[in-house]
Amino acid sequence: MQEVDKKVTELAPPKYTLNAEQERKEILRHYSALLRGLRPKLKRGDKELVRTAFEMAAEAHKTMRRKSGEPYILHPLAVAKICTEEIGLGVRSSICALLHDTVEDTDVTLEDVEREFGSEIARIVDGLTKISNVIDTSTSKQADNFKKILLTLTDDPRVILIKLADRLHNMRTMDFMKPEKQLKISSETVWVYAPLAHRMGLYAIKTELEDLSMKYMEPDAYKDIAKKLAETKRERTRYINEFIRPLKEKLDVSGFNFEIYGRPKSIHSIWNKIKKKTVAFEEVYDLFAIRIILDSVPEKEKEECWKVYSIITDEYNPSPERLRDWLSNPKSNGYEALHTTVMGPQGRWVEVQIRTKRMNEIAEKGLAAHYKYKEGSNDEDRFDKWFGQIREVISSQDTDSVDFLQDFKTSFLAEEIYVYTPKGDVKMLPVNSTALDFAFSIHSAIGSKCIGAKVNHKLVPISHKLRSGDQIEIITSNKQKPTEDWLNQVVTAKAKSKIKDALKEAKRSVAEEGKYIIQKKLEGLGAAYNQANIEELVQYFKLNSSLDFFYDVAVKKIDLKELKEFTIHGDKLEAPKPLKLPEIKEFDPKPSYGKKESELIIFGESSDKVMYALAKCCNPIPGDDVFGFVSTGKGLIIHRTNCPNATQMMANYGHRVVRTKWAKNKEISFLTGLRIIGMDDVGVVSKITQVISSDMKINIAALTIESEEGLFEGTIKVFVHDKDELDELVVRLKALKGIEMVDRFDTEV
Ligand code: MN
């Protein structure tokens, strides 16, 4: 039994070198491959339509080339192939994929497309064009773009599926792009597209998007894990075989028709585990999952999956808290399966996933497969429901786009729990939902009157976090009113927007009183109650709106005595000139140690003219992969590309990212931290300090060692010149006897 191999993306392929004739053949070869994949789906007349689309696109793109030097048409051909073969879309979607870049980049117009292919295809191509329009302008925020993507998504889900195929192909072929573009596109991909693929049920594509992004954002870690996976493959295969053998025999005896194999987890998910649990690769036990795919008839699916479960747990002991039953309650992206984690040979935990062929197709092709099976079934359509919820939120929100994106991510792209109403109806909510979220999910009137809940018959506060399987009864009171604080006690977009609405409404009624007070006051002073005068006041008190002003007056936050200082011309009010100049926030010149002129190369600018500072969140040192971020008021801030905040910054404000690189400079040193774990041993401290100060002549800023029961943990802050020197130090420390782990951490300067 072999472990099924995953694509590990290699480094840059050789640059494209073909003559015109070879090129023509290459294009036709890709076209035939597309047709072969489409063949089972072709109805009469379809083949001609595909050919027309191909010819139209080939003609339109004929003078264009990709960054790699290949003819451009290979891109739409590849996107069409991903649509059919990896997402399971049909002929019409392939036609749209072939045409997806024509209206945007060539002379072909939407009218041309409509004339040739009709309005359905024209509408999808239009949707795709709108998305690329907003994504390619470097001035608009990506978060804003995403909102637009979602608007087209709810029009026709095929738009987003084709867009995902487009993004996947671009990620697969990004080696020829400039590094800053690679970073920008990668972060946008992990931030938005991978979760979206996940939500659409496209697990394989989600995983590949994450792995590819990591390849550009964390190249070292990526290569390291890929290498270790390759090195440990034989050992893993042996283990999987040993694990599977007894199961196979029993399943055969029971007469099941099945496939069983081991599948490595993605590089990205292994990396996450290493980071989250701060363990070494060698300590990540569940590097793979075992998958059993049953050939089963629809009526027997559930029963047979559970039978297989019982066969497995007869052989191996299951971990009771790691059973996931998505047979009875599929995820709202359609995913169905039974997952369990059992203790395998040599005391290692192994995850086992049990599915039928139908479930497997849904797991791999998501939405498209779901629609295929939906026909003729009475199953309530989860996707339609989901789209409905998105539409509701988009249309009711007028908040900042970044806020919107955050809300959207937590309420629609997160993992889910299912909970029950007192009558036993199931409700799906995102992970971390509270009793208050649940109340709002039932009705906004119940949400805004909620004072608490009974979860499984026990009284809990509104902020109580729900767990799968909870049964919830909401307790309301007519005296209850939403407060500002509630916003921190919910995660769903629906609850948030309803609370905001209620707060605004409450504020408005209080503000009415302030309005009345101001009207009287202005009249008393002989000034007019008009917009110009109100604006003068709003500005003077540095507020955002007249609503805020009236509100502050009503709650007496503003002292109206200050109005005495105003002068009045006719009926016009004039604010006194401020005596002090407004404070200008100065760029903090010493956020990090060391003098640091000109050792940073900022591309496209002369570096010594640019003010910059090193980010405190990740403390970059020379040699780290870094990027510059143009911050408001503080100039350029340099972050490490693997800074925990980097993804969000790059995804939301890609246009403010500036490419930077370190130049060699031996004069300056930077503070960085190392964590060391090892066996407590006499003289260990002196051995460590010997390596640092004597052997490598590095200055120590601080050193603490704590030991307990033979084990010690030390943190050391040292001044190093660059990453090479730090790496060298780590290697030398690791070589010391008794030292188990040396790890860099970010010092709080
Ligand atoms: Mn494209």
PDB file of N, CA and C and ligand atoms in Angstrom, residues 66 72 75-76 79 100-101 105 163 166-167 170, ligand 1:
ATOM      1  N   ARG A  66       2.724  35.481 -21.394  1.00  0.00           N
ATOM      2  CA  ARG A  66       2.786  35.502 -19.935  1.00  0.00           C
ATOM      3  C   ARG A  66       4.202  35.863 -19.515  1.00  0.00           C
ATOM      4  N   TYR A  72      -0.056  33.611 -24.179  1.00  0.00           N
ATOM      5  CA  TYR A  72      -1.033  33.867 -23.129  1.00  0.00           C
ATOM      6  C   TYR A  72      -2.178  32.860 -23.117  1.00  0.00           C
ATOM      7  N   HIS A  75      -2.923  30.119 -20.586  1.00  0.00           N
ATOM      8  CA  HIS A  75      -3.535  30.385 -19.271  1.00  0.00           C
ATOM      9  C   HIS A  75      -5.049  30.117 -19.269  1.00  0.00           C
ATOM     10  N   PRO A  76      -5.834  30.778 -20.161  1.00  0.00           N
ATOM     11  CA  PRO A  76      -7.261  30.437 -20.163  1.00  0.00           C
ATOM     12  C   PRO A  76      -7.532  28.953 -20.442  1.00  0.00           C
ATOM     13  N   VAL A  79      -7.040  27.244 -17.148  1.00  0.00           N
ATOM     14  CA  VAL A  79      -8.122  27.558 -16.213  1.00  0.00           C
ATOM     15  C   VAL A  79      -9.365  26.727 -16.571  1.00  0.00           C
ATOM     16  N   HIS A 100     -12.321  34.273 -20.020  1.00  0.00           N
ATOM     17  CA  HIS A 100     -12.370  35.088 -18.795  1.00  0.00           C
ATOM     18  C   HIS A 100     -11.498  36.342 -18.833  1.00  0.00           C
ATOM     19  N   ASP A 101     -10.417  36.328 -19.622  1.00  0.00           N
ATOM     20  CA  ASP A 101      -9.562  37.520 -19.660  1.00  0.00           C
ATOM     21  C   ASP A 101      -9.739  38.355 -20.934  1.00  0.00           C
ATOM     22  N   ASP A 105      -8.796  42.374 -21.136  1.00  0.00           N
ATOM     23  CA  ASP A 105      -7.475  42.716 -21.674  1.00  0.00           C
ATOM     24  C   ASP A 105      -7.388  42.866 -23.188  1.00  0.00           C
ATOM     25  N   LYS A 163     -13.250  31.875 -10.861  1.00  0.00           N
ATOM     26  CA  LYS A 163     -12.241  32.780 -10.298  1.00  0.00           C
ATOM     27  C   LYS A 163     -11.228  32.000  -9.453  1.00  0.00           C
ATOM     28  N   ASP A 166      -8.875  30.317 -11.773  1.00  0.00           N
ATOM     29  CA  ASP A 166      -7.965  31.332 -12.300  1.00  0.00           C
ATOM     30  C   ASP A 166      -6.849  31.599 -11.289  1.00  0.00           C
ATOM     31  N   ARG A 167      -7.247  31.806 -10.034  1.00  0.00           N
ATOM     32  CA  ARG A 167      -6.270  32.085  -8.991  1.00  0.00           C
ATOM     33  C   ARG A 167      -5.330  30.889  -8.791  1.00  0.00           C
ATOM     34  N   ASN A 170      -2.795  30.830 -11.547  1.00  0.00           N
ATOM     35  CA  ASN A 170      -1.816  31.907 -11.354  1.00  0.00           C
ATOM     36  C   ASN A 170      -0.836  31.567 -10.232  1.00  0.00           C
TER      37      ASN A 170
HETATM   38 MN    MN B   1      -6.756  35.011 -15.634  1.00  0.00          MN
END
